[in-house]
XYZ file of C-alpha atoms in Angstrom:
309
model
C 15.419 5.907 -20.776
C 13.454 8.856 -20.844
C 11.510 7.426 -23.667
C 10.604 4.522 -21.651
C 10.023 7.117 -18.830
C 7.223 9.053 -20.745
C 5.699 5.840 -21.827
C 5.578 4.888 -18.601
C 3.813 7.874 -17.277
C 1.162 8.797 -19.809
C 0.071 4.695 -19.292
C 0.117 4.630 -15.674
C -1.634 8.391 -15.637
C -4.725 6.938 -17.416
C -5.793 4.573 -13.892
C -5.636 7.738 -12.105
C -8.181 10.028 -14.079
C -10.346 7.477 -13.625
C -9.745 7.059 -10.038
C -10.442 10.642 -9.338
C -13.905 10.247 -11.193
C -14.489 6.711 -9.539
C -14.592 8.108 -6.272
C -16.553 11.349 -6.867
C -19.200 9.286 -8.195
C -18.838 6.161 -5.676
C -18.717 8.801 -2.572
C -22.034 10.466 -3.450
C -23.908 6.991 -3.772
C -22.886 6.751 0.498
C -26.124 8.221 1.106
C -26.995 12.244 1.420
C -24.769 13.827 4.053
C -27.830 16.147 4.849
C -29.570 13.425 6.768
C -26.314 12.537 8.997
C -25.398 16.048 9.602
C -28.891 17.454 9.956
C -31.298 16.742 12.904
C -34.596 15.005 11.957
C -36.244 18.303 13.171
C -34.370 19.827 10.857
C -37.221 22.491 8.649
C -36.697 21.875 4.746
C -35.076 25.524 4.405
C -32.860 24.401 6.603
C -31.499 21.506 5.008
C -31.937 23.722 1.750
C -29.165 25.996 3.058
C -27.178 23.266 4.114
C -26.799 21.862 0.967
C -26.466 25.051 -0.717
C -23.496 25.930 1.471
C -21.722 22.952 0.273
C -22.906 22.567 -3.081
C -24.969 19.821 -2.856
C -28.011 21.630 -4.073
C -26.301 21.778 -7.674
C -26.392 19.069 -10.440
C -23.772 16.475 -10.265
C -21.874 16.887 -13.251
C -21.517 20.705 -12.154
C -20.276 19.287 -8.447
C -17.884 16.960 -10.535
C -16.639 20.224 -12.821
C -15.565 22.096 -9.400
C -14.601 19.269 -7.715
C -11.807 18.700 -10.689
C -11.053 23.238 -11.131
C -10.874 22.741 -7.115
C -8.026 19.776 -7.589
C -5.968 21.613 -10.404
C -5.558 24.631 -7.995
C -4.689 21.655 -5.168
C -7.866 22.692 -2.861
C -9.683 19.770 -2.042
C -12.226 21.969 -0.286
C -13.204 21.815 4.168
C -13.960 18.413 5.858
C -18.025 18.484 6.778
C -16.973 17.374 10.439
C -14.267 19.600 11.179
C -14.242 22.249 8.950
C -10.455 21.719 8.411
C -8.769 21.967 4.917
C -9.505 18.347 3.949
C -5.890 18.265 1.794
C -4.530 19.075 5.395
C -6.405 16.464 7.499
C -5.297 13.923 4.468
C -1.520 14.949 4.716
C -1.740 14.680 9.264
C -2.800 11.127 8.620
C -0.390 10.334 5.581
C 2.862 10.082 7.284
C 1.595 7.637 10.095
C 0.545 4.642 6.625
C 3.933 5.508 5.161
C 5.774 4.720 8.675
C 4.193 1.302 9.102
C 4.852 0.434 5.376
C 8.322 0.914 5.668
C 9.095 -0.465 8.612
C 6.737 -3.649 7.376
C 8.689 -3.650 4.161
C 12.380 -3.795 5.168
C 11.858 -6.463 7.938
C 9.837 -8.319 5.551
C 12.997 -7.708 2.724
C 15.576 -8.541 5.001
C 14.272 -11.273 6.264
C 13.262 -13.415 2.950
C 16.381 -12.590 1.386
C 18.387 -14.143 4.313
C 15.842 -17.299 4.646
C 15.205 -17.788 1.102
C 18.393 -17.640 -0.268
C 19.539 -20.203 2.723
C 16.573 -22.298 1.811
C 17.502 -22.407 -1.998
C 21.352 -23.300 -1.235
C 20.225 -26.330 -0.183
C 16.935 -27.493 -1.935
C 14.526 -30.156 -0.648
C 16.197 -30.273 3.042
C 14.540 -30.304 6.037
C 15.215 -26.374 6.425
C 13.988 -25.712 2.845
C 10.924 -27.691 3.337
C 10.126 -26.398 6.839
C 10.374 -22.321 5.298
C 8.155 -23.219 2.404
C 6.095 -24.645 4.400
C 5.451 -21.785 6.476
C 5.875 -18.772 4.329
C 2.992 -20.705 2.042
C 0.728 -20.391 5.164
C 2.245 -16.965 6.220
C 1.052 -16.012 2.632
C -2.438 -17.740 3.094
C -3.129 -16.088 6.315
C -5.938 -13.212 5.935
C -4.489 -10.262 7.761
C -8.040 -9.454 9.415
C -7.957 -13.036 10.994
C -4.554 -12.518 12.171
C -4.715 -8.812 13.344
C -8.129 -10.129 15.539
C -6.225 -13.164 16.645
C -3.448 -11.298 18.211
C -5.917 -8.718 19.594
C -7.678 -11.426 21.325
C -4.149 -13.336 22.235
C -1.365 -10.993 23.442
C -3.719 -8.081 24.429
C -6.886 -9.380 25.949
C -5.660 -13.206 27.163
C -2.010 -12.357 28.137
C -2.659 -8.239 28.359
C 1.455 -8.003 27.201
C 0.670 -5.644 24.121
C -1.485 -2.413 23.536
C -4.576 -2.988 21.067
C -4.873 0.173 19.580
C -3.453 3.761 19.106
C 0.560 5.107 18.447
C 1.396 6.465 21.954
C 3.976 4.333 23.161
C 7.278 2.575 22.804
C 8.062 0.379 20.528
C 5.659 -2.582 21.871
C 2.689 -0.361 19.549
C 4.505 -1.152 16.854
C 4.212 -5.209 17.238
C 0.694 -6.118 16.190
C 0.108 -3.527 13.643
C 3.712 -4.950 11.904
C 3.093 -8.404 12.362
C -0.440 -8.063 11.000
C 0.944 -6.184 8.041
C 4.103 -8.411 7.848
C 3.297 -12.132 7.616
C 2.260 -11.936 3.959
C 4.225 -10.064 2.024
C 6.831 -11.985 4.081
C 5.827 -15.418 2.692
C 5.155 -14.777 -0.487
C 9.072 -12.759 -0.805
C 10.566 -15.687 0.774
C 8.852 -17.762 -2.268
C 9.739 -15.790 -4.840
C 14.030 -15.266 -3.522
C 13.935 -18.946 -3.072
C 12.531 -19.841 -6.652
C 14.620 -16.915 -7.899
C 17.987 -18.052 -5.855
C 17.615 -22.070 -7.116
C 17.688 -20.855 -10.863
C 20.384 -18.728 -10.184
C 22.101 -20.933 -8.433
C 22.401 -23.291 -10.668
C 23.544 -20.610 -13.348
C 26.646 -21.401 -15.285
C 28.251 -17.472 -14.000
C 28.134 -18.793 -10.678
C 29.651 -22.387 -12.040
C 32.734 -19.963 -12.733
C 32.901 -18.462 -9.849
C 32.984 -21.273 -7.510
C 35.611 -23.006 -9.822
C 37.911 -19.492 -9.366
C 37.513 -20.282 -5.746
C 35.308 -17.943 -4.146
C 33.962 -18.494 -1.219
C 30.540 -19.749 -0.694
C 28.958 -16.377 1.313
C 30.045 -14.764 -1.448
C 28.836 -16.739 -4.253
C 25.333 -16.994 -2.821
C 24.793 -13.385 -1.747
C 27.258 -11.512 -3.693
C 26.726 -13.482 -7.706
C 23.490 -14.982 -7.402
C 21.400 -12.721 -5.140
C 22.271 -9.676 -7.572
C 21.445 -11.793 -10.358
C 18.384 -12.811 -8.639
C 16.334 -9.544 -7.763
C 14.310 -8.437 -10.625
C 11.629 -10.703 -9.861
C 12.365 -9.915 -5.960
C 12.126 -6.317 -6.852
C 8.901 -6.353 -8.815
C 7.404 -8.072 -6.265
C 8.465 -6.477 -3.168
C 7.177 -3.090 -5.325
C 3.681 -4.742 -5.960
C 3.568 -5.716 -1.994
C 4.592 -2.569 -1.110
C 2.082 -0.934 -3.193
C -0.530 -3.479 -1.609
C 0.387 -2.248 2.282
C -0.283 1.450 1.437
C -3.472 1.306 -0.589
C -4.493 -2.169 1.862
C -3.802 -1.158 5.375
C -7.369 0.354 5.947
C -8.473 -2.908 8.089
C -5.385 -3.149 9.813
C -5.268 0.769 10.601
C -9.274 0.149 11.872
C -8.321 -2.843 13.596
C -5.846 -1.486 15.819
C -6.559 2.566 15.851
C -3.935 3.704 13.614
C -4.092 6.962 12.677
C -3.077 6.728 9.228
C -4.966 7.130 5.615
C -6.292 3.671 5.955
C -8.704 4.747 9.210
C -9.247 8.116 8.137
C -10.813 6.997 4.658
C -13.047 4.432 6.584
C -14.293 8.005 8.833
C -14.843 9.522 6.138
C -17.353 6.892 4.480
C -19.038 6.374 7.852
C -19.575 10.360 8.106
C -19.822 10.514 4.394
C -17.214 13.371 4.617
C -16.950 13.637 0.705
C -14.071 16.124 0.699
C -11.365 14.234 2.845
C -12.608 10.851 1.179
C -12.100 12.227 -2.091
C -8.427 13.777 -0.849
C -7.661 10.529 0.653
C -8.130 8.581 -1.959
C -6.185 11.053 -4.932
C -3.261 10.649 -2.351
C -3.443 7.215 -2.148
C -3.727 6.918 -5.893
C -0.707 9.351 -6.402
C 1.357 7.501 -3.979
C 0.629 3.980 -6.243
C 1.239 5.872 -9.362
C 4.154 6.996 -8.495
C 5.741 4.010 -6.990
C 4.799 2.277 -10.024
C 7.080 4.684 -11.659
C 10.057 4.132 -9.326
C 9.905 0.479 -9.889
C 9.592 0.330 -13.321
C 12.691 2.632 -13.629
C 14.588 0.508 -11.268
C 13.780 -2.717 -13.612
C 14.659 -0.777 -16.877
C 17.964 0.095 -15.042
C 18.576 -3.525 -14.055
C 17.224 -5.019 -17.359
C 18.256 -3.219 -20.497
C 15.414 -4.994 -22.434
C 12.904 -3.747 -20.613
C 13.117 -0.196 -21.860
C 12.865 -1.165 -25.196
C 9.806 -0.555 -27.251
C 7.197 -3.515 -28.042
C 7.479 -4.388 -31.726
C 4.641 -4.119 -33.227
């Protein structure tokens, strides 16, 4: 295992050097904060000194050689609109994404586990065909088009939810869940009802019906813990998707998570929290990638083996 571990980490540590120089480089091509921060009456030593202050006056390769001293020593330097520590800002805003990932990812769990495994107990009947049916559109469904949609629906039209911001009860939760819920929630109740009909059909769970156990237990206590390795890679990729893809949904509806703050940042070309956001982000993924591929060696002996060569 911790052979497989190591593996594991030098590969998935290779993405994110390359992140961290992506975005350095992608930031600066925004446009020269300068002109947004600057008035147009702004005299050239001004904007000289401006620069200089924040080190935009040197060459880029010597920006990108502090930038990376400045992230070994975990300073990701002072937001340009604030003036706040920009690693600070990043970590405010961090918590709020994590919350509505969670919460998106065990209703969305829960609820394809129960529906798909009822669906593949009985395949091709009307309930089986009527949940495919809908979790394949759930899964189709952009989340922009739905997160607008219930904007315009149950907060303009009807005026029954709030549109935007966390200061509430639990009715500010709705939209921004639902947006972030209907596809992972389709595509999980796929992949637990393909998983469940193979395992179903399983000779192990031939046995166990012919021992006489009961039919509850066969389906959720045999072939449901037979059936979640695909379920679990999955539900890791989707949950992987919600915290590096919930920058619409956050912008959409005034969340004050990573996702809105990152989309600030680019509009005020606030290189510093940008670049802080985005390391987080990519630290998060990498690590979660870690966590799942443990849990599948755990599950699956095989998979910690090493590829012949």
């Amino acid at each position: 295992m911790i052979t497989f571990l190591r593996r594991r980490v030098v590969s998935s540590a290779i993405p994110l050097v390359f992140v961290v120089l992506g975005v350095f480089v992608l930031a600066r091509l925004t446009g020269d904060p300068v002109n947004l921060y600057l008035p147009l009456s702004a005299t050239a030593e001004q904007r000289a000194e401006f620069a200089a202050a924040h080190g935009f006056d040197q060459p880029i390769l010597s920006q990108l050689w502090d930038y990376l001293g400045q992230v070994v020593r975990l300073d990701f330097g002072e937001s340009l609109r604030t003036g706040q520590p920009a690693g600070e800002m990043v970590l405010t805003a961090y918590p709020a994404t994590l919350q509505l990932a969670a919460v998106t990812m065990l209703i969305a769990i829960a609820g394809a586990v129960l529906i798909g495994s009822l669906a593949a107990y009985r395949p091709n009947s009307l309930a089986d065909r009527t949940s495919s049916f809908l979790s394949m559109t759930a899964a189709s469904i952009p989340d922009f088009w739905f997160a607008i949609m219930g904007v315009l629906v149950f907060g303009v039209s009807l005026g029954l939810l709030p549109t935007s911001g966390v200061d509430g009860g639990f009715e500010v939760w709705i939209l921004p869940v639902a947006t972030l819920l209907i596809r992972p929630f389709g595509v999980l109740v796929q992949v637990v009802r393909g998983s469940m009909v193979g395992a179903l059909s399983a000779p192990y769970v031939k046995v166990a019906r012919s021992k006489g156990a009961s039919e509850k237990r066969v389906v959720f206590g045999h072939a449901l813990r037979n059936a979640t390795t695909p379920v679990l890679t999955v539900a890791g990729d989707l949950t992987i998707g919600l915290v590096n893809g919930a920058v619409v949904v956050e912008t959409i509806f005034g969340w004050p998570g990573i996702g809105k703050l990152m989309i600030d940042s680019i509009l005020q070309r606030d290189f510093a929290v940008l670049q802080a956001a985005v390391l987080l982000t990519a630290v998060t993924i990498f690590l979660l990638n870690i966590v799942i591929d443990v849990c599948h060696a755990l599950i699956d002996a095989r998979v910690r083996q090493p590829v012949a060569a």
